[in-house]
Tab-separated table of C-alpha atoms and ligand atoms in Angstrom:
chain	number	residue	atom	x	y	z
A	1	UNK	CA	68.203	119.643	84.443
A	2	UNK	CA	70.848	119.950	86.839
A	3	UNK	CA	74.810	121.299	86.657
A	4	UNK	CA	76.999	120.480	89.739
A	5	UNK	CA	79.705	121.495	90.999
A	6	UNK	CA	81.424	119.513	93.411
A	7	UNK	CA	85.128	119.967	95.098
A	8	UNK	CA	87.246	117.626	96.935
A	9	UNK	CA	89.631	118.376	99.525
A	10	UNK	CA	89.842	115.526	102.004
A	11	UNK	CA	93.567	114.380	101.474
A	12	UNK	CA	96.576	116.276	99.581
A	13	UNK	CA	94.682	116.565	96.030
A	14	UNK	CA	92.543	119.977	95.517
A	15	UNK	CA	90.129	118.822	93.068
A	16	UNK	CA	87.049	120.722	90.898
A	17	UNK	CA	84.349	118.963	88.889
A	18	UNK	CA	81.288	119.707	87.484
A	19	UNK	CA	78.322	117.054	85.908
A	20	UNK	CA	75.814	118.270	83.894
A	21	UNK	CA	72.807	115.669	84.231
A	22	UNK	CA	74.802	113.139	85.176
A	23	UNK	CA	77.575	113.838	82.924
A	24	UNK	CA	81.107	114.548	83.854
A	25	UNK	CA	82.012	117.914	81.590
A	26	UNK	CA	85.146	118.883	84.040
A	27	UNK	CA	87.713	117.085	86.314
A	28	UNK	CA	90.325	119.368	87.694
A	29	UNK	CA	92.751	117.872	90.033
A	30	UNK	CA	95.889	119.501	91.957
A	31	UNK	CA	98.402	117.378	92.985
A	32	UNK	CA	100.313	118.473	96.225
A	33	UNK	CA	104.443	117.188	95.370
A	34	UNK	CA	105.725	119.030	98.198
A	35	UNK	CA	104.462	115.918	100.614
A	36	UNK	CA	107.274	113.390	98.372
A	37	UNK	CA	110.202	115.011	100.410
A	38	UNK	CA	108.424	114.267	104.251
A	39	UNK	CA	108.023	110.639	103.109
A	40	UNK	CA	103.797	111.390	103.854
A	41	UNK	CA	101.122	114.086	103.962
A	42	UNK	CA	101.767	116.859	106.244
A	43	UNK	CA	98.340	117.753	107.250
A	44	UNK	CA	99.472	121.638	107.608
A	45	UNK	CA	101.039	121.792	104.866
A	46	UNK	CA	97.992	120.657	102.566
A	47	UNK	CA	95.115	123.144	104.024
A	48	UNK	CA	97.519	125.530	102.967
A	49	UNK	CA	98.248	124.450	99.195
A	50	UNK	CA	94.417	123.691	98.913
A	51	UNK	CA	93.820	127.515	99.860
A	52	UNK	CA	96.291	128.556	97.383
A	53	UNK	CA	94.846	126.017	94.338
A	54	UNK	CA	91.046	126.064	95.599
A	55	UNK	CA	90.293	129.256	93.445
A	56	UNK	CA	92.453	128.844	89.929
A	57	UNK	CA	91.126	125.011	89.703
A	58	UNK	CA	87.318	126.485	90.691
A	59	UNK	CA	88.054	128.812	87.769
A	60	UNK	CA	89.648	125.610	85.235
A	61	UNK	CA	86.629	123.764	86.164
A	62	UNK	CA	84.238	126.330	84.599
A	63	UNK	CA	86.284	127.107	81.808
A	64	UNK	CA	86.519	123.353	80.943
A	65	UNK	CA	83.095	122.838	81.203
A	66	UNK	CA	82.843	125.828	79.332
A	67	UNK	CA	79.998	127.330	81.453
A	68	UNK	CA	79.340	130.304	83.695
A	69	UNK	CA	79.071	130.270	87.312
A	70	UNK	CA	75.440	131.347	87.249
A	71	UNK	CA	74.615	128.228	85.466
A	72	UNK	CA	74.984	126.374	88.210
A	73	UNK	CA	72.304	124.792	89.907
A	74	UNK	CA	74.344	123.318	93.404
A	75	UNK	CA	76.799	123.195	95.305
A	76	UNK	CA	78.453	119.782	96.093
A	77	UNK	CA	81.451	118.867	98.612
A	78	UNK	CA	83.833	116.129	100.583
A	79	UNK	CA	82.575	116.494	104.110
A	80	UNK	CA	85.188	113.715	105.436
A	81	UNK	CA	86.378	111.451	106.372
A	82	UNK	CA	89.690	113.164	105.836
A	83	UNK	CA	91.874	115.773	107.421
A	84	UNK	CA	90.254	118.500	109.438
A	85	UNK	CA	92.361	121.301	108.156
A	86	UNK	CA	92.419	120.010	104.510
A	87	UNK	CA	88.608	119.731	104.444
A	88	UNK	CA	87.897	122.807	106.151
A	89	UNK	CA	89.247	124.572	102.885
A	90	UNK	CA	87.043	122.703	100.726
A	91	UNK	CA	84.111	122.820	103.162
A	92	UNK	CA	84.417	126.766	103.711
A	93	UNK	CA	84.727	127.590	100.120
A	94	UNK	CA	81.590	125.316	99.132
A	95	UNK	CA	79.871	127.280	101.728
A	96	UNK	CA	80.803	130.980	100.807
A	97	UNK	CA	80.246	130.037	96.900
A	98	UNK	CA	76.786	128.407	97.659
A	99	UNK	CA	75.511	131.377	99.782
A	100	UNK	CA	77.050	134.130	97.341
A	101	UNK	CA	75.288	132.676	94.742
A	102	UNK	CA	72.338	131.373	96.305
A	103	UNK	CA	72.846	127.619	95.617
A	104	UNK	CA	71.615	124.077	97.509
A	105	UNK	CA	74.510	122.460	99.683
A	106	UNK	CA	75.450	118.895	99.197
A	107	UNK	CA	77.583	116.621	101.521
A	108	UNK	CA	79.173	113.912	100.233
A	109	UNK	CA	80.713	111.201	102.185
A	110	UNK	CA	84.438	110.312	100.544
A	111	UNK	CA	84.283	106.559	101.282
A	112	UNK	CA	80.693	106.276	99.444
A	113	UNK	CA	82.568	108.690	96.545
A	114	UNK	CA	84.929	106.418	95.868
A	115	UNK	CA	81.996	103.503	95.618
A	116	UNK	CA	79.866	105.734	93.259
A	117	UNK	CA	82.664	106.931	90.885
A	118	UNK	CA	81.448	103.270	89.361
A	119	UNK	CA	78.466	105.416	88.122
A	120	UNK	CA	80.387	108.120	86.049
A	121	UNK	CA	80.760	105.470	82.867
A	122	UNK	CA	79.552	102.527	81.271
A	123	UNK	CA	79.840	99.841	82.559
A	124	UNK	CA	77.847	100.122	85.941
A	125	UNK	CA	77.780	97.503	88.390
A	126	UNK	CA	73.736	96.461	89.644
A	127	UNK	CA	72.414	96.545	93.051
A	128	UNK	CA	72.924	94.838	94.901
A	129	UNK	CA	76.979	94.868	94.334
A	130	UNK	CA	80.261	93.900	96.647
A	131	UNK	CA	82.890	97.173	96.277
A	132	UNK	CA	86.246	96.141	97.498
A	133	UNK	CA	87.328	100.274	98.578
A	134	UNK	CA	91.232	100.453	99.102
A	135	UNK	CA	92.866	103.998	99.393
A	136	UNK	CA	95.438	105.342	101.823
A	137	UNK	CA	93.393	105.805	105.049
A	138	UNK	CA	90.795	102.772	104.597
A	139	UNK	CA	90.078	99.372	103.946
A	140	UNK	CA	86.413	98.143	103.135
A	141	UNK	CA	84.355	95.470	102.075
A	142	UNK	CA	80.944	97.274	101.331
A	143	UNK	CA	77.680	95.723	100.591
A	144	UNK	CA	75.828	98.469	98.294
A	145	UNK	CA	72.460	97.969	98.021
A	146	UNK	CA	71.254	101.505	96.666
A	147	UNK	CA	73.209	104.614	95.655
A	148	UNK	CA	72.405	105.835	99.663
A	149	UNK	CA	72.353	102.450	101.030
A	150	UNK	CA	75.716	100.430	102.262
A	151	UNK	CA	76.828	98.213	104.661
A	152	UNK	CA	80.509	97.845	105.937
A	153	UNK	CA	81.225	94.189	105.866
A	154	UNK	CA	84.352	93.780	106.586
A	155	UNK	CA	87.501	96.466	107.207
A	156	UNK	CA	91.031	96.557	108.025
A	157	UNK	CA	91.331	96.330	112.240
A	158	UNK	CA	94.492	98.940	111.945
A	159	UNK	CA	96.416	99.706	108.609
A	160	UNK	CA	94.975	100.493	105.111
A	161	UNK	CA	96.261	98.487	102.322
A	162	UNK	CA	97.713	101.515	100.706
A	163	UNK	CA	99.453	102.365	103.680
A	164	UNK	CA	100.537	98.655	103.943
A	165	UNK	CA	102.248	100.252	99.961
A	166	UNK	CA	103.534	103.352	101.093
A	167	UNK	CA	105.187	102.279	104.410
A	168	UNK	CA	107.182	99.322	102.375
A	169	UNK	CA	108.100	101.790	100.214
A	170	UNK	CA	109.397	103.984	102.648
A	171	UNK	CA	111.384	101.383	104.227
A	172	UNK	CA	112.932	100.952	100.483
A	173	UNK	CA	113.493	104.099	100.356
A	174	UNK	CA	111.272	105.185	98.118
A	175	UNK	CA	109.270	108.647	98.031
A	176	UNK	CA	105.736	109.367	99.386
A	177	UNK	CA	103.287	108.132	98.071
A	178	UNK	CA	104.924	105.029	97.087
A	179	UNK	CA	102.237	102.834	95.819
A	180	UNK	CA	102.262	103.751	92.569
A	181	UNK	CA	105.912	103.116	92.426
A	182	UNK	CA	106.209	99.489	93.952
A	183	UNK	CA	103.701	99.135	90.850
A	184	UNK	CA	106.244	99.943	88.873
A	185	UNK	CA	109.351	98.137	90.137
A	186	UNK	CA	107.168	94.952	90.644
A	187	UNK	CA	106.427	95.011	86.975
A	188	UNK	CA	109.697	94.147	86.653
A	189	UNK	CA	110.277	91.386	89.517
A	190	UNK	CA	109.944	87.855	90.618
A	191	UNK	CA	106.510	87.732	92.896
A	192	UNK	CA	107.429	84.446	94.585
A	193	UNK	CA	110.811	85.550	94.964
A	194	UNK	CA	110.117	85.959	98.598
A	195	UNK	CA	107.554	85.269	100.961
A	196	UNK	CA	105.155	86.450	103.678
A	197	UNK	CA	103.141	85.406	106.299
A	198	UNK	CA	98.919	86.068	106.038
A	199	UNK	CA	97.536	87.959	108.674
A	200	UNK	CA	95.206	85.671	110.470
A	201	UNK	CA	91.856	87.275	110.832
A	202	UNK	CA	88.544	86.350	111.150
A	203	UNK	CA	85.311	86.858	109.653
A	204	UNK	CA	86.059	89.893	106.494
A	205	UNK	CA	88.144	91.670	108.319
A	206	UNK	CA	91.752	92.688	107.697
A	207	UNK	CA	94.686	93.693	109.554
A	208	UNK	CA	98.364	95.231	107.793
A	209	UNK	CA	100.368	96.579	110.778
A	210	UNK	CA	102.099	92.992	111.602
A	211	UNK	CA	103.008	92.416	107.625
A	212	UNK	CA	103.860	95.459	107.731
A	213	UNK	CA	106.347	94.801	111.111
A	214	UNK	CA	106.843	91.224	109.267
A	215	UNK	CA	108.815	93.151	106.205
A	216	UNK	CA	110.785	95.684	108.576
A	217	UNK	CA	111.651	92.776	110.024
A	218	UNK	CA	112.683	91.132	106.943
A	219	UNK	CA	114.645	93.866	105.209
A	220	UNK	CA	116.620	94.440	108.445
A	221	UNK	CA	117.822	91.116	108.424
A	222	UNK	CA	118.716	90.502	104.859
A	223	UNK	CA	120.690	94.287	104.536
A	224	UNK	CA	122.902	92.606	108.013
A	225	UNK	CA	124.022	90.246	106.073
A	226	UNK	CA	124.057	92.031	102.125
A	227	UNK	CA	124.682	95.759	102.629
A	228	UNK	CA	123.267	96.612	99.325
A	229	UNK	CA	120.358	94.184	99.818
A	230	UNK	CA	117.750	96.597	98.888
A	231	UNK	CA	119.188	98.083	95.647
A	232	UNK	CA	120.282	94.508	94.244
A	233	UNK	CA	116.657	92.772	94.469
A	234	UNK	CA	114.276	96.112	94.181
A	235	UNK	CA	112.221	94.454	91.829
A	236	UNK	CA	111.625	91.196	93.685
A	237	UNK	CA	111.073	92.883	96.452
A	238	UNK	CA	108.136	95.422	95.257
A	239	UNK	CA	106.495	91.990	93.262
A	240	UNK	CA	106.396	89.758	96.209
A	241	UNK	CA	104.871	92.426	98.769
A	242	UNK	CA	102.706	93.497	96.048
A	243	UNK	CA	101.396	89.966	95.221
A	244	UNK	CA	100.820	89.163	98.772
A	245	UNK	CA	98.803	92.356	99.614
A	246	UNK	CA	97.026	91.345	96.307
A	247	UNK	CA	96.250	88.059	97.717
A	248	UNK	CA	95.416	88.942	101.125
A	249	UNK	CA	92.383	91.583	99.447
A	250	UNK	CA	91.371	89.204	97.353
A	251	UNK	CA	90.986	86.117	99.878
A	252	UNK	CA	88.715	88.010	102.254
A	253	UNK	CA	86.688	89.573	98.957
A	254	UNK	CA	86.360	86.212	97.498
A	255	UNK	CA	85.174	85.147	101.197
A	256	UNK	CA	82.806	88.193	100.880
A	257	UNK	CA	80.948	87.013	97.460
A	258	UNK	CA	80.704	83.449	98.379
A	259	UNK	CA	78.977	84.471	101.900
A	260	UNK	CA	76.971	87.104	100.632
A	261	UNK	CA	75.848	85.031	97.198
A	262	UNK	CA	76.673	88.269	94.744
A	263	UNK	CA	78.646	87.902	91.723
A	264	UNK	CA	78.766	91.678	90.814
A	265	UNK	CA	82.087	92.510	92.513
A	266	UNK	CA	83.808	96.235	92.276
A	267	UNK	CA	87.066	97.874	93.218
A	268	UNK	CA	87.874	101.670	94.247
A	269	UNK	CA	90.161	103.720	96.068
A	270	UNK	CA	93.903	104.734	95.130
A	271	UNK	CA	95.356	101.494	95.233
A	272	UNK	CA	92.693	99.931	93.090
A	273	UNK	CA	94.893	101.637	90.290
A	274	UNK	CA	97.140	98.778	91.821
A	275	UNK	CA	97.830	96.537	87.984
A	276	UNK	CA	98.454	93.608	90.372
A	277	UNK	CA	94.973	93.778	91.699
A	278	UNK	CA	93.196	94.980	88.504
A	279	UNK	CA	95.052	91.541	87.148
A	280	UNK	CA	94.039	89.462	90.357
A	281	UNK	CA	90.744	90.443	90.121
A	282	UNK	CA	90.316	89.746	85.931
A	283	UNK	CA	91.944	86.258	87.319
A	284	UNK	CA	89.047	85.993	90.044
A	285	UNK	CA	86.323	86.782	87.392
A	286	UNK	CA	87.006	83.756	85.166
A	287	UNK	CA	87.744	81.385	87.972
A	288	UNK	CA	84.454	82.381	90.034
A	289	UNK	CA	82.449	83.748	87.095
A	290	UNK	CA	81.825	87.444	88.354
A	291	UNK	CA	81.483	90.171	86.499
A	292	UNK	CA	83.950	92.849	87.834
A	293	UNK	CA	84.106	96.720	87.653
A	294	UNK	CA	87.364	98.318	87.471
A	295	UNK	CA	87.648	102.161	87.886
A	296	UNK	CA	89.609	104.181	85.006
A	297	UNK	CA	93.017	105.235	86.568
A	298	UNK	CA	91.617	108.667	86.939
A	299	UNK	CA	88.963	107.616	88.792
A	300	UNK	CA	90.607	105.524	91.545
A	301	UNK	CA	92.616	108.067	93.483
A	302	UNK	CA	91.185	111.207	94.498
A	303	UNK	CA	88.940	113.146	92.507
A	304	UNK	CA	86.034	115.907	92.328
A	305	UNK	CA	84.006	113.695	89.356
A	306	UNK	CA	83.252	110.882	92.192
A	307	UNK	CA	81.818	114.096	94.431
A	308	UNK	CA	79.887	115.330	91.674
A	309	UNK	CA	78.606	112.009	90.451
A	310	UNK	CA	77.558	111.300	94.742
A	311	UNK	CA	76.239	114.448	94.927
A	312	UNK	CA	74.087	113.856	90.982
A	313	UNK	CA	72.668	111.010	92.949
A	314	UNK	CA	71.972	113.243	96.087
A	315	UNK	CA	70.191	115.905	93.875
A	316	UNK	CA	67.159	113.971	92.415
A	317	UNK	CA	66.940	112.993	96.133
A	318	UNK	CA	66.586	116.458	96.902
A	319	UNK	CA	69.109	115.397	99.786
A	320	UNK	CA	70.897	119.258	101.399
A	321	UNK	CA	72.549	120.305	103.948
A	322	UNK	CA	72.463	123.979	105.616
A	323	UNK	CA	75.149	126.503	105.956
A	324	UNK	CA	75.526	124.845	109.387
A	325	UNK	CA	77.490	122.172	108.266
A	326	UNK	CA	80.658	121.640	109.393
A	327	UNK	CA	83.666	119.292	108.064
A	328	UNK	CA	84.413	116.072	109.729
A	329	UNK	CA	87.504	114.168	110.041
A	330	UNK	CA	85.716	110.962	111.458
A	331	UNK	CA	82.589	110.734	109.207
A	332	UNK	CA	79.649	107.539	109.845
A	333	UNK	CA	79.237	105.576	107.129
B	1	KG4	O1	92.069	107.078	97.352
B	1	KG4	P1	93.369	107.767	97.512
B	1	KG4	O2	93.839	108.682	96.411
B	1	KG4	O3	93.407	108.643	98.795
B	1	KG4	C1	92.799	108.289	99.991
B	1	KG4	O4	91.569	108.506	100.103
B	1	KG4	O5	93.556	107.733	100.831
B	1	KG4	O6	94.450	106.627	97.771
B	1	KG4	C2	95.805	106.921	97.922
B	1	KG4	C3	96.558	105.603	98.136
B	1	KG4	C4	98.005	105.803	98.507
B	1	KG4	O7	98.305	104.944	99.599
B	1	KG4	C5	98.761	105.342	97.246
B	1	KG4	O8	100.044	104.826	97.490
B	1	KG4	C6	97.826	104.278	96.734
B	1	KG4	O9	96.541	104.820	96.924
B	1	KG4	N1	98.053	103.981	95.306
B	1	KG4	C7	98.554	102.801	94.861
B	1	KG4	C8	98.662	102.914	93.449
B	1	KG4	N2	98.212	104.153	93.080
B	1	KG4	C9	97.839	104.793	94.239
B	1	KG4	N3	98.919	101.697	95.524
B	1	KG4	C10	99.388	100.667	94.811
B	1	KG4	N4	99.533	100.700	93.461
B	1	KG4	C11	99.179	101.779	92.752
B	1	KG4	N5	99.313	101.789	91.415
B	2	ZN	ZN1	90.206	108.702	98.698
């Protein structure tokens, strides 16, 4: 028997959950909106909303999983990567609640988190599997072989493919973070109304910061000679980026499967909530017959049920840390 609780705190969401033998039973998350006016995630700014939320969404978690604190058998938490001041808050907390009430420390690695948030429901992906892991701050092609075992093979060489989202968005003057709503506008556009250049990069790797240049680039020149440019094709816009950071991921995963031989192919991270690549990747499945794993939209951005499930899995290892531990914003995979 075991009943976890685990908080996340890496990024600008304050998040609680708890899993009772393997199960999620709570899955509190804080959102920080005062980051949408600085147009991205003022690291300041976040340590201090997580150390105003980390207490009332401790206390939700409990009361949604409708048990008491002594019930609790340990302690899990994000020990990066992320940002040093944001973590800290989750990482001192864990700390001071697992000594006060005598409880085993887990760490949990954010980037495997993501990966093992495929374990939280039906259906799960079998070893060995290919997770495609697309958030804000990185972009990964992992080998998993084992709940502790996983290879990085292939990453982005300098942007994320989120940031490669919220960066266009910000040149369209949309607010931070603006994935979610190029989703939305390209819902409504032409993807092939305009087009951009592929990176050109070997082996699994990516790279975003010249598409990224490529659309400044663009927009520039298209508002010289249409001052209302932006406004008047919004839509298009938002589609065709969108379908060519689809098809950029999905190239260099497709790459990935055919190289490695594996047909059990996974997504995760905040931009796998992407409906472009959810669709892309149903498309993939039939042509290349894999079968595919999809997070639920709660489970792609961040969120304290992925910690809990990682640190489930760490648990029957018997896998703690001591009250030595320390957060880090650069963790090894
Ligand atoms: O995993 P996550 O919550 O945080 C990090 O660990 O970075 O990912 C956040 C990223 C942001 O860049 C956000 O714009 C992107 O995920 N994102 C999306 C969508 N929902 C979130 N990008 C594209 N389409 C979406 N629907
Ligand atoms: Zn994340």
């Amino acid at each position: 028997m075991s009943v976890i609780l685990a908080i996340e705190s890496s990024c600008d969401e304050t998040s609680v959950a708890i899993c009772n033998n393997g199960k999620i039973t709570a899955n509190v998350i804080a959102n920080q909106t005062i980051h949408e006016n600085y147009g991205g995630v003022i690291p300041e700014l976040a340590s201090r909303v997580h150390q105003q939320n980390i207490v009332p969404v401790i206390q939700q978690a409990l009361i949604d999983a409708n048990i008491d604190k002594k019930e609790l058998d340990a302690v899990a938490f994000t020990q990066g990567p992320g940002l040093l001041g944001a973590l800290l808050v989750g990482v001192s907390f864990a700390k001071s609640f697992a000594l006060a009430l005598d409880l085993p420390l887990i760490s949990v690695n954010h980037m495997h988190a993501h990966i093992l948030a495929h374990f939280i429901d039906d259906p799960k992906p079998e070893f060995p599997f290919l997770c495609l892991t697309v958030s804000g701050g990185h972009t990964q092609i992992v080998l998993v072989k084992s709940y502790f075992e996983m290879e990085i093979v292939g990453e982005t060489l300098d942007d994320a493919a989120g940031e490669a989202f919220d960066k266009t968005a910000k040149l369209l003057n949309l607010p931070y973070p603006g994935g979610p709503l190029i989703d939305r506008h390209a819902k409504l556009g032409n993807p092939l109304a305009f087009k951009f250049a592929d990176p050109q990069i070997k082996d699994l790797d990516y790279s975003f910061s010249g598409f990224k240049t490529s659309i400044l680039y663009f927009i520039r020149n298209q508002e010289k000679e249409q001052s209302n440019f932006i406004a008047d094709h919004l839509n298009d816009i938002c589609a065709s980026v969108q379908h060519s950071i689809v098809r950029i991921l999905l190239q260099k995963l497709k790459k990935a499967a055919a190289q490695y031989g594996i047909r059990e192919i996974a997504i995760a991270g905040g931009v796998s909530a992407n409906s472009g690549l959810r669709e892309g990747l149903q498309k993939a499945a039939e042509e290349l017959n894999w079968n595919v794993y999809i997070p639920a939209f709660q489970y792609c951005t961040d969120n304290a049920a992925m910690i809990a499930i990682a640190g489930y899995h760490k648990f029957l290892n018997g896998d703690f840390v001591g009250q030595d531990v320390a957060p880090l914003s650069r963790m090894e995979f």
